[in-house]
mmCIF file of C-alpha atoms and ligand atoms in Angstrom:
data_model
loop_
_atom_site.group_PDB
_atom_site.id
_atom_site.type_symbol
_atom_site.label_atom_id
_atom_site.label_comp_id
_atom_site.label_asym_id
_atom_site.label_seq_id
_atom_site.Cartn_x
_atom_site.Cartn_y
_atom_site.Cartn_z
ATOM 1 C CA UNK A 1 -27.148 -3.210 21.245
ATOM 2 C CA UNK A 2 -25.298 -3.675 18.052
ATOM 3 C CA UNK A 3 -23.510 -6.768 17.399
ATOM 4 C CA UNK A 4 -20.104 -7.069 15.748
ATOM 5 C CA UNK A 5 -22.294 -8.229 12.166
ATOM 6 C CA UNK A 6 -25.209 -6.536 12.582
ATOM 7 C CA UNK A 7 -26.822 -2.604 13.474
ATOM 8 C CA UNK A 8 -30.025 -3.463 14.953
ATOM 9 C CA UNK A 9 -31.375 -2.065 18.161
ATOM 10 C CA UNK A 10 -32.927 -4.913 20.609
ATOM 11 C CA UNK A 11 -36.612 -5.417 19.334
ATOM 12 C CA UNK A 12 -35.831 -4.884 15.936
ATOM 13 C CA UNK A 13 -35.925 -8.488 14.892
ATOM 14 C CA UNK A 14 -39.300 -10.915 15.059
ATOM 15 C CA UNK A 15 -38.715 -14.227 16.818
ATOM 16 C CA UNK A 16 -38.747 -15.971 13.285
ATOM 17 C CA UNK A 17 -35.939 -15.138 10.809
ATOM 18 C CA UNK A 18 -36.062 -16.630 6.682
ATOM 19 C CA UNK A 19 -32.923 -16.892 5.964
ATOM 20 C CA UNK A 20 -31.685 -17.120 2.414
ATOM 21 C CA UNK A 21 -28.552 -16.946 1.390
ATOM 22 C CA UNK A 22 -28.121 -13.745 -1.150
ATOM 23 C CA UNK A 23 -29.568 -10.884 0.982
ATOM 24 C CA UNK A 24 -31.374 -9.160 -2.028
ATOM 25 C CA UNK A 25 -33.290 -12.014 -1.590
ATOM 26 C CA UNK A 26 -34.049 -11.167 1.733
ATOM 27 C CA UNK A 27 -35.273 -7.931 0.065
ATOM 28 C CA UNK A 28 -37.083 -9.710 -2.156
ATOM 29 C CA UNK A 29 -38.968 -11.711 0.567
ATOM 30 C CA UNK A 30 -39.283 -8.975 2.994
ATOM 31 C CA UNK A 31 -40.997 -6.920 -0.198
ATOM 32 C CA UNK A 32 -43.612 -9.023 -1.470
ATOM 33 C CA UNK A 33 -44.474 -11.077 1.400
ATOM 34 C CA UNK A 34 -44.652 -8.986 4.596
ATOM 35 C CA UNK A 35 -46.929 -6.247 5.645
ATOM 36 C CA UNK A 36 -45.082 -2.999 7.174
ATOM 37 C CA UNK A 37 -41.714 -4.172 6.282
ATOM 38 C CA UNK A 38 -38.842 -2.060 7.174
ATOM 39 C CA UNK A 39 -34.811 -2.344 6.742
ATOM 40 C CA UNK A 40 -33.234 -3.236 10.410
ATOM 41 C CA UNK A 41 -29.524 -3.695 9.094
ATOM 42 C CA UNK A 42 -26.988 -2.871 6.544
ATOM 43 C CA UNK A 43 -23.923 -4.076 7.704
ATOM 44 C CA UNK A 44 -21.548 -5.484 5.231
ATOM 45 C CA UNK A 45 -24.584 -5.064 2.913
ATOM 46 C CA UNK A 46 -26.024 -8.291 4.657
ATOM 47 C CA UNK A 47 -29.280 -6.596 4.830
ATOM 48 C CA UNK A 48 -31.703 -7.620 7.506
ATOM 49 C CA UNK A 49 -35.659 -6.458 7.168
ATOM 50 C CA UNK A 50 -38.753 -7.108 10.037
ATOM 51 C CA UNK A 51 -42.513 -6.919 9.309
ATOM 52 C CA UNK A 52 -45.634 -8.766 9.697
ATOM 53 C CA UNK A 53 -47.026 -11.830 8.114
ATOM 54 C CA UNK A 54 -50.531 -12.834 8.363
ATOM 55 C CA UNK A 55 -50.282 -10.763 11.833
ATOM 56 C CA UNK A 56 -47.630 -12.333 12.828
ATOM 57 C CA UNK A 57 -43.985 -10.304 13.831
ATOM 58 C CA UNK A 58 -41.374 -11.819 11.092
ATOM 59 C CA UNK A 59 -37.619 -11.357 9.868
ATOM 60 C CA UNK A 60 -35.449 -12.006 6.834
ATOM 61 C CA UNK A 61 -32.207 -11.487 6.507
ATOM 62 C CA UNK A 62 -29.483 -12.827 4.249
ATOM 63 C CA UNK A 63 -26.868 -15.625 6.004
ATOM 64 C CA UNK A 64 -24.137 -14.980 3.319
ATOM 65 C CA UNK A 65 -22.699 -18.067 1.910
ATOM 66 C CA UNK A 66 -21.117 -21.181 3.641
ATOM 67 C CA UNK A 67 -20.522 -22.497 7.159
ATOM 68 C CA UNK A 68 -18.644 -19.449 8.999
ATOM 69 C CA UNK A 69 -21.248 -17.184 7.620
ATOM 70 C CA UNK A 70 -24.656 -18.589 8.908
ATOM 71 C CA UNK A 71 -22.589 -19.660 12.175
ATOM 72 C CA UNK A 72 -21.839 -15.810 12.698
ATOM 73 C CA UNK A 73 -25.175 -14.389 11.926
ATOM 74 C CA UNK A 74 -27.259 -17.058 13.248
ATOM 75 C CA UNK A 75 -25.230 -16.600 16.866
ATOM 76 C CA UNK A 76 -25.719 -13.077 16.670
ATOM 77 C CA UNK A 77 -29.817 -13.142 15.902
ATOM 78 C CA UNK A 78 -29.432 -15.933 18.758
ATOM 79 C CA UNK A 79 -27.287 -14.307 21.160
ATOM 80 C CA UNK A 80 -28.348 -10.439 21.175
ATOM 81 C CA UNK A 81 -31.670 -9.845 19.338
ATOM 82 C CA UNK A 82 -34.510 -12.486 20.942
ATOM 83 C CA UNK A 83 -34.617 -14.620 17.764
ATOM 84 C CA UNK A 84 -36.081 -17.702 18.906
ATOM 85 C CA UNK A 85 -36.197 -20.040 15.252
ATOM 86 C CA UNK A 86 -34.547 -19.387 12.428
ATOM 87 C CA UNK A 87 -35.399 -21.039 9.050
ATOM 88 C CA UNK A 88 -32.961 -21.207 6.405
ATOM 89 C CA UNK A 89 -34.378 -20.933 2.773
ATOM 90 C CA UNK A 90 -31.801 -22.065 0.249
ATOM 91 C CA UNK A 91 -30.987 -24.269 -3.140
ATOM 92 C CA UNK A 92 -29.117 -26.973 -3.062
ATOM 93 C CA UNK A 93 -27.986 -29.800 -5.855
ATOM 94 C CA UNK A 94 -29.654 -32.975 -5.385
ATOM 95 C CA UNK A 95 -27.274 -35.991 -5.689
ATOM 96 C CA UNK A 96 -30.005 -38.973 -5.932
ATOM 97 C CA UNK A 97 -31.450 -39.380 -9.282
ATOM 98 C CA UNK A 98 -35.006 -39.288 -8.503
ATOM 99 C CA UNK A 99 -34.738 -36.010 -7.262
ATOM 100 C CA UNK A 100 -35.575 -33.689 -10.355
ATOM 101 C CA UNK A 101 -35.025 -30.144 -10.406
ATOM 102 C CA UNK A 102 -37.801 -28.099 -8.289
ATOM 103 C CA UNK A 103 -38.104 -30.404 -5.738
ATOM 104 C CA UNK A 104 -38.636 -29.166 -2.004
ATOM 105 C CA UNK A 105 -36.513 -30.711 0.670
ATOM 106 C CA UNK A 106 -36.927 -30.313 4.052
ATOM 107 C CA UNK A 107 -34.322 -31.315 5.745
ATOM 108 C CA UNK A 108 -34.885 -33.446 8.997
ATOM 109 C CA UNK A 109 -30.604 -33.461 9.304
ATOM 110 C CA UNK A 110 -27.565 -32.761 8.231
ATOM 111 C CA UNK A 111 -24.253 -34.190 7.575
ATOM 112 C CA UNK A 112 -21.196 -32.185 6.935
ATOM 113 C CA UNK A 113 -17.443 -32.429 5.793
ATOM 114 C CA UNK A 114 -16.864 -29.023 8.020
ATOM 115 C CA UNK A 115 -15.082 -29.715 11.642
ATOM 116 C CA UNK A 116 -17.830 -27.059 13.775
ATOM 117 C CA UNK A 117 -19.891 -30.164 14.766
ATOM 118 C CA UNK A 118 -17.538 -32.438 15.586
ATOM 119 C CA UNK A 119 -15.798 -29.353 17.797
ATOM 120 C CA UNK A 120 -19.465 -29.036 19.748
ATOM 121 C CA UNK A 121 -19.543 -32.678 20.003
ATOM 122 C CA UNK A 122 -15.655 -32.468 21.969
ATOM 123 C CA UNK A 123 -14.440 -35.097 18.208
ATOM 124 C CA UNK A 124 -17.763 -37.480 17.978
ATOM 125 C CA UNK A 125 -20.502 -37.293 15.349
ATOM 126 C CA UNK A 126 -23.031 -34.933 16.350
ATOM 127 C CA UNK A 127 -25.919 -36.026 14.712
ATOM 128 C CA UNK A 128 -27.450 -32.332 13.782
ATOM 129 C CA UNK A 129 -30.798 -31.839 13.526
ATOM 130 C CA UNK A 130 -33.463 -29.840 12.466
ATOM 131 C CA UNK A 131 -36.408 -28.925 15.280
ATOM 132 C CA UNK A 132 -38.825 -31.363 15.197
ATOM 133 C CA UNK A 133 -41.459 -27.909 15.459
ATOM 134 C CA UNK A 134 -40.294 -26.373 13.125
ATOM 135 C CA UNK A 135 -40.186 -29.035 10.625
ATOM 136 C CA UNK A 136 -44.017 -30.672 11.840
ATOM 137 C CA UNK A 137 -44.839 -27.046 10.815
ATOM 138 C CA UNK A 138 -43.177 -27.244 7.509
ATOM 139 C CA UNK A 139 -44.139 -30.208 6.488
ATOM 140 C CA UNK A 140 -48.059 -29.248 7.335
ATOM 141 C CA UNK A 141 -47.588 -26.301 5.335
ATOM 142 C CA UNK A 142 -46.418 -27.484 2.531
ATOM 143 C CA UNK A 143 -49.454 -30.269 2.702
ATOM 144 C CA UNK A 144 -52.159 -27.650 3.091
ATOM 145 C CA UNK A 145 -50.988 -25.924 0.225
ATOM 146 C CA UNK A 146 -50.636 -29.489 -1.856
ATOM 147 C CA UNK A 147 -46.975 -28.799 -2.207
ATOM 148 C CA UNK A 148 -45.257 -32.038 -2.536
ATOM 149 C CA UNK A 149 -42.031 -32.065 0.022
ATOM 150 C CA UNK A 150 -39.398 -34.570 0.569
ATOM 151 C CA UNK A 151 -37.998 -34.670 3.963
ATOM 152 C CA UNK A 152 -34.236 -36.318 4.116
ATOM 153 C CA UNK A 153 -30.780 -35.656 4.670
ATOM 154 C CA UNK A 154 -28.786 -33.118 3.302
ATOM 155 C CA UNK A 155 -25.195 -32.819 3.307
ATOM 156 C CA UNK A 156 -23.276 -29.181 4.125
ATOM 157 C CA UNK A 157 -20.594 -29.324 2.092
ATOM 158 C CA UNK A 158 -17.292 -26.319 2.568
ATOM 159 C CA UNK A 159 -17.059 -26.910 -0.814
ATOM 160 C CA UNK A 160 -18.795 -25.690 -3.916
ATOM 161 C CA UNK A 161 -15.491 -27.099 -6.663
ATOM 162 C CA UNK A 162 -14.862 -30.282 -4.810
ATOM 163 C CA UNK A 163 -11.587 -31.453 -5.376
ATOM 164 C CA UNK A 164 -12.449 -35.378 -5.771
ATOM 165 C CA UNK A 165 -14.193 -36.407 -8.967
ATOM 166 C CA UNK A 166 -16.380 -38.867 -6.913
ATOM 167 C CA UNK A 167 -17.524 -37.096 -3.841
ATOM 168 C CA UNK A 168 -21.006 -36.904 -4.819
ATOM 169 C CA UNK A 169 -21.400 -40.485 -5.375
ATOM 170 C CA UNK A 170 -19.884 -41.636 -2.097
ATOM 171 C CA UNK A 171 -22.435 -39.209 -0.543
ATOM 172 C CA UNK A 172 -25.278 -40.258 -2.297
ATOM 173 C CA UNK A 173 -24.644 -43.890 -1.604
ATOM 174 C CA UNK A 174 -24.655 -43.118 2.312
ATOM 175 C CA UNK A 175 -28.095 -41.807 1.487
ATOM 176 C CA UNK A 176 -27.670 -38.024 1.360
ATOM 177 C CA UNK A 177 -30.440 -36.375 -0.254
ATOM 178 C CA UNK A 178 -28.556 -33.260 -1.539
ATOM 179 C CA UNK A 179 -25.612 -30.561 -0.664
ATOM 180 C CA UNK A 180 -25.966 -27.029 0.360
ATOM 181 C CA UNK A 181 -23.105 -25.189 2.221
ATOM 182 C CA UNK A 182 -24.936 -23.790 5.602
ATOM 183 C CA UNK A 183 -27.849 -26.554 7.311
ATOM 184 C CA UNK A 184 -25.525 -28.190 9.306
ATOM 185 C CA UNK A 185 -24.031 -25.022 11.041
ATOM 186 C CA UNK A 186 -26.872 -23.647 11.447
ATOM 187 C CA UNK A 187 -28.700 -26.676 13.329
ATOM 188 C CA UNK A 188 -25.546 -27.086 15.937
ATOM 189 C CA UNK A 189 -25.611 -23.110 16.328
ATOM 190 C CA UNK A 190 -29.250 -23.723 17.234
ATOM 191 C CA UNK A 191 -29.285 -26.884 19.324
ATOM 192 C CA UNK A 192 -26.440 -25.456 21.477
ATOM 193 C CA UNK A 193 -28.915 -22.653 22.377
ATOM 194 C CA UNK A 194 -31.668 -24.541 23.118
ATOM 195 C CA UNK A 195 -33.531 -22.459 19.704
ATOM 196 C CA UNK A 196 -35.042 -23.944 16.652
ATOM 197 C CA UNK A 197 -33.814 -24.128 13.335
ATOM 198 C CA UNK A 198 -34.889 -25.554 9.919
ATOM 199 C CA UNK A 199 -33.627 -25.918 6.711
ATOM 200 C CA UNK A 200 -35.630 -25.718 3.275
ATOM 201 C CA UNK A 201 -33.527 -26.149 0.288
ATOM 202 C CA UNK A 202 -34.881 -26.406 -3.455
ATOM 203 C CA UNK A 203 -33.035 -28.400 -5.968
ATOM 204 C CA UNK A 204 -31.726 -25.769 -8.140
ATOM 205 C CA UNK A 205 -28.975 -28.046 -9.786
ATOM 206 C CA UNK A 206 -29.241 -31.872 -10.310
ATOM 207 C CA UNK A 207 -26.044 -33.149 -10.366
ATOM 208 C CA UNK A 208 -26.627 -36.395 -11.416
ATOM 209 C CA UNK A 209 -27.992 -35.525 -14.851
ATOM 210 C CA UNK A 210 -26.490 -31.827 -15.454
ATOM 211 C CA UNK A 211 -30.546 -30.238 -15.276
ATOM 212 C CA UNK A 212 -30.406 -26.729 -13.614
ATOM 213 C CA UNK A 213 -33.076 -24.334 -13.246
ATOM 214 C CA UNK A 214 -33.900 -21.884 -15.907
ATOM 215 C CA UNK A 215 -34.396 -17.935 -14.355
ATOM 216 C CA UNK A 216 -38.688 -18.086 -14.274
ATOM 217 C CA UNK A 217 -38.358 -21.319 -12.650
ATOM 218 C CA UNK A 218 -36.015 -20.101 -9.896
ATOM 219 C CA UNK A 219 -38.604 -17.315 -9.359
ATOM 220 C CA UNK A 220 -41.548 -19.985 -9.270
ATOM 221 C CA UNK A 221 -40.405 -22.730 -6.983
ATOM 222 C CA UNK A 222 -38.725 -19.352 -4.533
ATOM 223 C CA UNK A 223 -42.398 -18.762 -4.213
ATOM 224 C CA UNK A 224 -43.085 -22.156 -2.834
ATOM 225 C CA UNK A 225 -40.426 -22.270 -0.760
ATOM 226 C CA UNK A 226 -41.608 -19.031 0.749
ATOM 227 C CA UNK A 227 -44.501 -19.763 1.153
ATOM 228 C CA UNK A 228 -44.221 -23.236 3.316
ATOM 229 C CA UNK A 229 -41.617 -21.018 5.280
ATOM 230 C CA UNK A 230 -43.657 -18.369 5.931
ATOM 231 C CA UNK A 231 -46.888 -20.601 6.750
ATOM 232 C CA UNK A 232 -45.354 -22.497 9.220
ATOM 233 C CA UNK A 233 -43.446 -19.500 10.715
ATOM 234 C CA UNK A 234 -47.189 -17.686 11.204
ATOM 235 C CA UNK A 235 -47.747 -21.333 13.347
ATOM 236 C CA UNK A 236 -45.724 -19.548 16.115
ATOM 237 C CA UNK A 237 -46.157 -16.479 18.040
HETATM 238 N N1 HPA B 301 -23.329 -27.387 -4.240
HETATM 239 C C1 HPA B 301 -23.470 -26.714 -3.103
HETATM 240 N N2 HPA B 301 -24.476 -25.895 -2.856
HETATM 241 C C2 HPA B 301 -25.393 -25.750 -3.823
HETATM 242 C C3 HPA B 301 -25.314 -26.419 -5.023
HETATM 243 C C4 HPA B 301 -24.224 -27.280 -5.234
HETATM 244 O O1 HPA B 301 -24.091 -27.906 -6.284
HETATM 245 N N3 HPA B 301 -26.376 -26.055 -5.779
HETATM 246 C C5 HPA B 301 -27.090 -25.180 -5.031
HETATM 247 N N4 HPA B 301 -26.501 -24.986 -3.846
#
């Protein structure tokens, strides 16, 4: 049955869902990578899309951008359509200097300035976490196909325009890798459910030294990313 955020009928999505963030990216995945693909929603123009990879049932679809939006999404695919793992495939801006732009984080946890955690957790830390699965299968992906990965940290950030000059600096001296705007979310939405859920994030933006991808490159290192994700996802049934 449909779902407030998405028109799919039950079956329509694989037990693995990429998630990036821009849905045309979903498009984009759903196109080049999967065998059979086919459109399962359009709702809000977060398009959704199901196929096979390497034989195996998978789903993309786009989690919009920050904290409410994965949360929403990722509880619907959870709730109503079977989705068992979900594996977010994002950019993020690396705050530690030896961090160049390109690199591949996956990201073991997540730390976040947004209050859903600490709600789960009735006001304590929560300590969110990716699934240790998931991210075995990640990591051995991204080995087989001798692309290096850095596993850390990551902090999900509500904002993009931080309001304090020095944010990034008190976060990178507590040992945060880089921030994105959805990991965190999407781990508690996971580990409340008893589901799996992964984040890979590639440093599009260093924001230590001002380097930012140029267009082929974002192209390139998507290709990487995709690849790990969609290796490890073909790891489950
Ligand atoms: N901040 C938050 N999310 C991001 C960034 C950033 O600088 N770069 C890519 N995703």
């Amino acid at each position: 049955m449909a779902t407030p955020h998405i028109a799919a009928a039950p079956g329509d999505f694989a037990k693995t869902v990429l998630m990036p963030g821009d849905p045309l990216r979903a498009k984009m995945i759903a196109e080049r990578y999967f065998d059979d693909a086919r459109q399962v929603t359009d709702v809000r123009n977060m398009l959704g899309f199901t196929g096979t990879y390497k034989g195996t049932p998978i789903s993309a679809m786009g989690s919009g951008m920050g904290v409410p939006s994965i949360q929403i999404y990722a509880s619907e695919l959870f709730d109503s359509y079977g989705v068992e793992r979900i594996m977010r495939v994002g950019s993020c801006g690396a705050i530690q200097p030896d961090l160049p732009i390109r690199t591949l984080i996956i990201a073991n946890g997540a730390g976040t300035d947004s209050n859903v955690n600490r709600v789960r957790a009735s006001g304590h830390d929560y300590g969110a976490t990716a699934d240790f699965a998931l991210l075995r299968a990640a990591v051995e992906a991204a080995e087989a196909a001798s692309i290096k990965a850095v596993v850390g940290r990551i902090f999900t950030s509500d904002y993009f325009y931080h309001p304090n000059d020095d944010e990034n600096e008190k976060l990178a001296r507590a040992g945060f890798l880089a921030v994105e705007m959805e990991a965190a979310a999407l781990y508690g939405v996971a580990i409340e459910r008893k589901k799996a859920a992964l984040t890979l994030a590639t440093v599009s933006d260093q924001l230590i030294t001002g380097e930012a991808m140029t267009v082929q490159e974002r192209q390139d290192t998507l290709d990487q990313m995709i690849r790990v994700a969609l290796d490890a996802a073909a790891t489950f049934e």
